[in-house]
Coordinates of C-alpha atoms in Angstrom, one line a residue:
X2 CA -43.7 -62.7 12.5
X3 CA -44.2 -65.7 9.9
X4 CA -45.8 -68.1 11.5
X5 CA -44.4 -71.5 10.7
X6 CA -46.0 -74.3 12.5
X7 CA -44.2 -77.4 10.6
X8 CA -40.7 -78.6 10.5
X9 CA -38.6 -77.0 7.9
X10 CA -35.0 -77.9 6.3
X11 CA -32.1 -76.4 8.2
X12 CA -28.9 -76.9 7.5
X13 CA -25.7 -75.5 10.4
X14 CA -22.7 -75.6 8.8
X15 CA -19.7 -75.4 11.4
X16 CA -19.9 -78.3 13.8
X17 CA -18.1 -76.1 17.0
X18 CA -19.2 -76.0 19.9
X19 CA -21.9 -73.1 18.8
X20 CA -23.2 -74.4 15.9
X21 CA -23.7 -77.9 17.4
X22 CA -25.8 -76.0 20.1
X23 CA -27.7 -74.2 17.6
X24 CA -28.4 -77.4 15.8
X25 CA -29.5 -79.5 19.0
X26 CA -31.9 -76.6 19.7
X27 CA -33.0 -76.1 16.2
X28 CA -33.5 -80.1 16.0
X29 CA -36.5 -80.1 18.6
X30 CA -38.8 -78.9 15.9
X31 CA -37.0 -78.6 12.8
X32 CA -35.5 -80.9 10.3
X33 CA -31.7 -80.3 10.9
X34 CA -28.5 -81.4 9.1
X35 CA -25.3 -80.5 10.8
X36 CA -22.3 -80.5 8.8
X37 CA -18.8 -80.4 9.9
X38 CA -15.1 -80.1 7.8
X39 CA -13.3 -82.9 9.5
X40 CA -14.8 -86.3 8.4
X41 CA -13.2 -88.2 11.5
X42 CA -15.1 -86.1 14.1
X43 CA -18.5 -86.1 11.9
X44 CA -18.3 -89.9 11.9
X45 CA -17.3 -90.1 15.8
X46 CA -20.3 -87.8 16.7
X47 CA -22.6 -89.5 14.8
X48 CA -21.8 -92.9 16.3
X49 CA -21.1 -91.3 19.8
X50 CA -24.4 -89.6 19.4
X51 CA -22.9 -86.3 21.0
X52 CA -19.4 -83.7 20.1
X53 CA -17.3 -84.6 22.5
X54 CA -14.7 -82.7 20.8
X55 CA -16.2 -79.3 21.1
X56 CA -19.8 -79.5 23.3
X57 CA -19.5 -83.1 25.2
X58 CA -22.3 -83.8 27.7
X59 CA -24.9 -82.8 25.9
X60 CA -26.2 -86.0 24.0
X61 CA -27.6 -85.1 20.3
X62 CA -31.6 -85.5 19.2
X63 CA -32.5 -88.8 17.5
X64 CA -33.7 -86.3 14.8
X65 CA -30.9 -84.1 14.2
X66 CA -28.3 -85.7 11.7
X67 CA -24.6 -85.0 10.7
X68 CA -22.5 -85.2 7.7
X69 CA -19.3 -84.5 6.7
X70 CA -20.7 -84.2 2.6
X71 CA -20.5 -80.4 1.8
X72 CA -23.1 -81.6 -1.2
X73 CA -25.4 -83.4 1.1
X74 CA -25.4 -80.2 3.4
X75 CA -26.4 -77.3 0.9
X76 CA -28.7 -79.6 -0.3
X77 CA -30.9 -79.9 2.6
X78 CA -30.8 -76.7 2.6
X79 CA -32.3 -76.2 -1.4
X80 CA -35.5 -77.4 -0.4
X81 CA -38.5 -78.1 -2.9
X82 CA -40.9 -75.9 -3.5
X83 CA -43.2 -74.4 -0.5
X84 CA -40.9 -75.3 2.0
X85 CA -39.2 -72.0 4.6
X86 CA -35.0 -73.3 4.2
X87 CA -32.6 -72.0 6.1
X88 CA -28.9 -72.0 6.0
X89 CA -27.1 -70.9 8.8
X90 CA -22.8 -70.8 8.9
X91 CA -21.2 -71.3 12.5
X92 CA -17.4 -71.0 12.0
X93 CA -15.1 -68.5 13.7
X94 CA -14.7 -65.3 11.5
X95 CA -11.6 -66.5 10.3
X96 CA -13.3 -69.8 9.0
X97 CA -15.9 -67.6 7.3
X98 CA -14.4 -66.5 3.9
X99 CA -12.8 -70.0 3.1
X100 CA -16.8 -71.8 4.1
X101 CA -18.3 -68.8 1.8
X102 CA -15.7 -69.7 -1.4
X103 CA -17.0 -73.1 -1.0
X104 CA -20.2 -71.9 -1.2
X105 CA -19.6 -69.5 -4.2
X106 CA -21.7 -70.8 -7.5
X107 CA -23.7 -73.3 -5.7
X108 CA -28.1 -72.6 -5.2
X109 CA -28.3 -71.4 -2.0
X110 CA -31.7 -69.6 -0.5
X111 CA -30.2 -67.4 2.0
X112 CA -27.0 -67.4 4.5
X113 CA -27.2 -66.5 8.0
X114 CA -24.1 -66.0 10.2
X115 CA -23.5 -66.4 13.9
X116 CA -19.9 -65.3 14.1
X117 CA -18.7 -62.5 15.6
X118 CA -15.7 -60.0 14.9
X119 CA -14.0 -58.4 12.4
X120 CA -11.9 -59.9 9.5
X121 CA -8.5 -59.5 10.4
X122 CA -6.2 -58.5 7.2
X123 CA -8.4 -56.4 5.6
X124 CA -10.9 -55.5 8.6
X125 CA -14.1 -56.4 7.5
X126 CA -17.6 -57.1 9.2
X127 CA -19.1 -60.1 8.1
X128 CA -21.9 -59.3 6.2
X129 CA -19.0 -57.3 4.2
X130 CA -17.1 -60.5 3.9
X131 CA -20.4 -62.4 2.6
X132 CA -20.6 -59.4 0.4
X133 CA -17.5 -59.6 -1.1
X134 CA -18.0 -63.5 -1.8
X135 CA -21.8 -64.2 -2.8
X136 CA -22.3 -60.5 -3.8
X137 CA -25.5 -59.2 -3.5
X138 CA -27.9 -61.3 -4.9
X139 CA -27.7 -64.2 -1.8
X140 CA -30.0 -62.5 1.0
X141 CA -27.8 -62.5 4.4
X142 CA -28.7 -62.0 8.0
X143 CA -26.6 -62.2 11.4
X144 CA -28.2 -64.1 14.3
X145 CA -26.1 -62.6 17.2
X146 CA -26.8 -62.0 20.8
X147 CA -26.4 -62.9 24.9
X148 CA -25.6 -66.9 24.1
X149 CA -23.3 -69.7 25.5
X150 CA -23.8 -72.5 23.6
X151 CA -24.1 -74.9 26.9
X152 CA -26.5 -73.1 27.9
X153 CA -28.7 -72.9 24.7
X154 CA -28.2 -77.0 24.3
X155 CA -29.4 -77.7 27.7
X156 CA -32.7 -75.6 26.5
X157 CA -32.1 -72.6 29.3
X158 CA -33.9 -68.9 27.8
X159 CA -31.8 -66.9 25.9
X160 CA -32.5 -63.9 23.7
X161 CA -30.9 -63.3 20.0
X162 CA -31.0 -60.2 17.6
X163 CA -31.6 -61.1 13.6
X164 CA -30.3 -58.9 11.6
X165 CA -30.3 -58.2 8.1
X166 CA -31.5 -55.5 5.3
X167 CA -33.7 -57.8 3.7
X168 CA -37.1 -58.1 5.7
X169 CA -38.2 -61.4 4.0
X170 CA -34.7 -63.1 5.3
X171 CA -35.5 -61.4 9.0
X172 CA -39.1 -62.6 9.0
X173 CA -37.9 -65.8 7.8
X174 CA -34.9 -66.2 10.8
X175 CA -37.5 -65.1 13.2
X176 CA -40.5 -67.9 12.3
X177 CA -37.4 -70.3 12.2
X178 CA -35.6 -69.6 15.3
X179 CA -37.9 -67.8 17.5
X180 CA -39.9 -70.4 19.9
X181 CA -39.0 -72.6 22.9
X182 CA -36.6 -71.3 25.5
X183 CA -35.7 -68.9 22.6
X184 CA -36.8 -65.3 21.9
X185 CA -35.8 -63.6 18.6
X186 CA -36.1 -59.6 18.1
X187 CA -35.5 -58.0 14.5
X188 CA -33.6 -54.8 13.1
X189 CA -32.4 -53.7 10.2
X190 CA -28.8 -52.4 11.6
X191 CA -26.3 -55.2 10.5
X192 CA -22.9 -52.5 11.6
X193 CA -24.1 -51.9 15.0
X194 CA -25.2 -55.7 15.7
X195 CA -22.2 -56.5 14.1
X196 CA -19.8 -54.5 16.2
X197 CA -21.4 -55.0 19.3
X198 CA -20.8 -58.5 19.0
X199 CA -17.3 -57.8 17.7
X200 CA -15.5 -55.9 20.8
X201 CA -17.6 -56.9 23.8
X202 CA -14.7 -60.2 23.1
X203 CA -11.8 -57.9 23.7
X204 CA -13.5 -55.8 26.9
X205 CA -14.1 -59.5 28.0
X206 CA -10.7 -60.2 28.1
X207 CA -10.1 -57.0 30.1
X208 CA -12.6 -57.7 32.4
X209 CA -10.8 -60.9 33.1
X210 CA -7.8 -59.7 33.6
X211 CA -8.7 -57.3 36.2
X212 CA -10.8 -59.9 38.4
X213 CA -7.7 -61.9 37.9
X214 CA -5.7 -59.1 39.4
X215 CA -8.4 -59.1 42.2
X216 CA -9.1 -55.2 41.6
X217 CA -13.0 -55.8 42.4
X218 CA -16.3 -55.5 41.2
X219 CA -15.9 -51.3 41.0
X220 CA -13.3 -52.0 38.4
X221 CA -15.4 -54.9 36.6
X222 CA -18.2 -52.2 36.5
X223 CA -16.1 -48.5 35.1
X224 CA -14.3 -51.5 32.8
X225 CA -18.0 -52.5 31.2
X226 CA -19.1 -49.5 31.1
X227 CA -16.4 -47.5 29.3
X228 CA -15.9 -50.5 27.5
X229 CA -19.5 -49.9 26.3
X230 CA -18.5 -46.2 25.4
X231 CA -16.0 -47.7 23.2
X232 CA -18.2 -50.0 21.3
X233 CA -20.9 -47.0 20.6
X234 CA -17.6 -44.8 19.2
X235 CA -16.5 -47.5 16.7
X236 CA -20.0 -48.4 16.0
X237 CA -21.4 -45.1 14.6
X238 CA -18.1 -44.3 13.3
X239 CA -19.2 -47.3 10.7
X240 CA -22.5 -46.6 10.6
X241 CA -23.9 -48.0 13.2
X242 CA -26.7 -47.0 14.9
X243 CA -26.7 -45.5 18.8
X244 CA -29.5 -47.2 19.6
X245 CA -28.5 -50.7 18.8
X246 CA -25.5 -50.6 21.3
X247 CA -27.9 -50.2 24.4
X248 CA -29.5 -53.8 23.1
X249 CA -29.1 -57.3 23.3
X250 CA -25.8 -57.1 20.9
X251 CA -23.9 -54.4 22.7
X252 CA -25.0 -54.2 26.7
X253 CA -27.0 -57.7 26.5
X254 CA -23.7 -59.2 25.1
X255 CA -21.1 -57.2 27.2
X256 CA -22.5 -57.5 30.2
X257 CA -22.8 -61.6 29.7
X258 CA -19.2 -62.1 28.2
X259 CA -17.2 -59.8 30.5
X260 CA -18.7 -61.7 33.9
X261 CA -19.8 -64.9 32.7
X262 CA -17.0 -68.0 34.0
X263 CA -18.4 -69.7 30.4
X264 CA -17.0 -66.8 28.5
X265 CA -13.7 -67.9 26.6
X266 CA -12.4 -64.5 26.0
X267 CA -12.8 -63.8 30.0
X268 CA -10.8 -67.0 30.4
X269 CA -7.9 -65.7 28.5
X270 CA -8.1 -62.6 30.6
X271 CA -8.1 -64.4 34.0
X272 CA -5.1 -66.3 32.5
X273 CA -3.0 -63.1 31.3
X274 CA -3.3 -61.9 35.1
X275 CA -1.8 -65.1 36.1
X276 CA 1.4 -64.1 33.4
X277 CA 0.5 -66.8 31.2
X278 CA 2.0 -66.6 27.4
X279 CA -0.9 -66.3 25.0
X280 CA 0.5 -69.3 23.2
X281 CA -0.2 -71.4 26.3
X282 CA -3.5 -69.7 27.3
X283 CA -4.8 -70.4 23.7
X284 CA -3.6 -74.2 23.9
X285 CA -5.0 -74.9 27.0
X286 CA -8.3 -73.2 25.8
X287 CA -8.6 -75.4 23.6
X288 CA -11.5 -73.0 21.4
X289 CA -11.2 -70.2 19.8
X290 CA -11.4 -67.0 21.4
X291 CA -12.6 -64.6 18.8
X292 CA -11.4 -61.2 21.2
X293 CA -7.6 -62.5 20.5
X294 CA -7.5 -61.8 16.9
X295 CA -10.1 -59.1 17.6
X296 CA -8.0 -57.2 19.7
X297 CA -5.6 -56.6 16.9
X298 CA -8.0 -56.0 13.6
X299 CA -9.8 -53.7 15.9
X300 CA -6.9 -51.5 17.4
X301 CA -5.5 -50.9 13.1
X302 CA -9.4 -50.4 12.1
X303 CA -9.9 -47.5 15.1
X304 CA -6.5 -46.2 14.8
X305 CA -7.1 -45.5 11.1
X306 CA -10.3 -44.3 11.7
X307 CA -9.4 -41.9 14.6
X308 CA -11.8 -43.5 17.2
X309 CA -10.3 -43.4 20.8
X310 CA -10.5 -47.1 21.9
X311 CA -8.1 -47.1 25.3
X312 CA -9.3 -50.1 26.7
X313 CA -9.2 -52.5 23.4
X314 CA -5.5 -50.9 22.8
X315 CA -5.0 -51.7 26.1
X316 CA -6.1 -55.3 25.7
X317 CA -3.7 -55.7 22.5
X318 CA -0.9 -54.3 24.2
X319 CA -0.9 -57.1 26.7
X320 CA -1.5 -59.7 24.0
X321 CA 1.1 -58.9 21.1
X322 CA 3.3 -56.0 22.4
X323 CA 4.5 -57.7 25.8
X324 CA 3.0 -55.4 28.0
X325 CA 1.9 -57.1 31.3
X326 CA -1.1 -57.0 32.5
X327 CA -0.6 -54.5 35.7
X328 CA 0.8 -52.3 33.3
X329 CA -2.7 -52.5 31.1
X330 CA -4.1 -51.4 34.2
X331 CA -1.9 -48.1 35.3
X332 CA -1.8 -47.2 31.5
X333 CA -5.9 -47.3 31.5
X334 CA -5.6 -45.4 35.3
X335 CA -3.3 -42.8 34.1
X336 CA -5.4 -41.0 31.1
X337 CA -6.6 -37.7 31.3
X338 CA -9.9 -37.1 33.0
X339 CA -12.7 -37.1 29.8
X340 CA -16.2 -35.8 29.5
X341 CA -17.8 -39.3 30.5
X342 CA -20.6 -38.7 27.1
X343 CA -17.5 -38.2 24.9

């Protein structure tokens, strides 16, 4: 691991609820900027001294700052000479190709992600996304992994996966991130981290809608763990690796989003079982829950790739075809027995 004992420049850009944690965290012994889109709540946070849009009660270091100046932000980033940068995007998957053209023909040192899902429209990872934008010559990681961002700013342990092809960029995100209440592990498999943290939103949402239906923890259980057996199918159908699904991006992450009551995607679950419209479920959320878009790029991708995904077609069945949610559950109940490896 690189061992960096002084503060370096990070700049977060994507001031949600995620990326303010990561910031507040980071802040503690790095020198953090914090930029946000929308100048109004940039200015309101930094006189309020905490996001009360997105992550209120948790009041912001004296040392971390915000801006709203796109310029400003990268260039905290570019930092002189001997310095360790680090420039990490926190928008939703959808906000993550319109932040990337904005970055497009500016000096950046790296870019590390921390969203998770797949593209919906043309049903691309991330790093295939940051691909397609910055091409290759921008070294790219994902930081992924069991997190809620309350959690993480109130300085509890959590455990994240870096991932990236480009070992300099993993030792780098490692050194950076890695200390505190914070462990960081390595690997080099950016489709399988990817994935994992892709679909575990959409078996969340399943999850919670059968504890909303009150069918019990045996449910909760055969629902995580096929839903695991789902993940592993689409994940080495892309390239994943098995291996990386039995981590901290594909169990680690399951297990916490699927029975965790901070778990947004669980939320909308819980809600469907009630017979809320998704139009309502999302406006009271008031967040973005990344297994609702999910859901749908995921059930095109797996059909077109021939991978056997019941549960997530399940899940999108409820959401956009009008099923209701008992009928998620007796379609899932009346399958034909498999081999339980397949």
């Amino acid at each position: 691991m690189l061992d960096i004992k002084q503060s370096q420049p990070v700049t977060v850009l994507g001031a949600g609820a995620w990326g303010t944690a990561v910031a507040i965290a980071l802040a503690a012994r790095h020198d953090v900027l914090l930029w946000g889109r929308n100048p109004e709540q940039m200015a309101q946070t930094a006189a309020a001294r905490e996001n009360t849009d997105y992550l209120p009660g948790f009041p912001l270091p004296d040392t971390l700052r915000v801006t709203a100046d796109l310029d400003a932000a990268v260039a905290h980033a570019a930092a002189p000479p001997g310095a360790t940068p680090l420039l990490i995007a926190a928008c939703p998957v959808a906000g993550l190709r319109p932040l990337l053209e904005q970055l497009r023909g500016r000096a950046i040192p790296n870019i590390v992600w921390l969203c998770k899902g797949f593209e919906y429209g043309t049903g691309l990872l991330p790093h295939q996304v940051v691909r397609e934008v910055l091409g290759d010559s921008t070294p790219g990681a994902a930081l992924s992994g069991p997190s809620f961002a309350q959690e993480v700013a109130r300085g509890l342990p959590c455990a994240l996966t870096v991932a990236s092809t480009d070992a300099d960029l993993r030792e780098r995100v490692v050194g950076l991130v890695h200390g505190n209440s914070i462990r960081v592990y390595a690997c080099d498999d950016l489709v399988g981290v990817e994935v994992g943290g892709a679909v575990k939103n959409i078996l969340a949402i399943a999850t919670g809608t059968a504890d909303g239906l009150g069918l019990g923890l045996n449910a909760r259980a055969a629902l995580i763990t096929r839903g695991l057996a789902e993940i592993t199918r689409l994940g080495t159908a892309l390239g994943g690796q098995a291996g990386t699904f039995m981590g901290l991006t594909g169990m680690g992450d399951l297990i916490l989003t699927c029975t965790g009551d901070l778990s947004r995607n669980r939320r909308v679950g819980l809600a469907l079982a009630q017979g809320k419209p998704l139009d309502t479920i999302v406006k009271e959320l008031g967040h973005v829950a990344e297994g609702v878009p999910c859901a749908k790029a995921v059930r095109e991708l797996a059909a077109k790739l021939g991978v056997d995904m019941p549960i997530t077609n399940a899940v999108a069945g409820v959401l956009f075809d009008g099923d209701a949610a008992p009928e998620m559950v007796a379609r899932l109940l009346a399958r034909d027995p498999r081999n339980e490896l397949a």
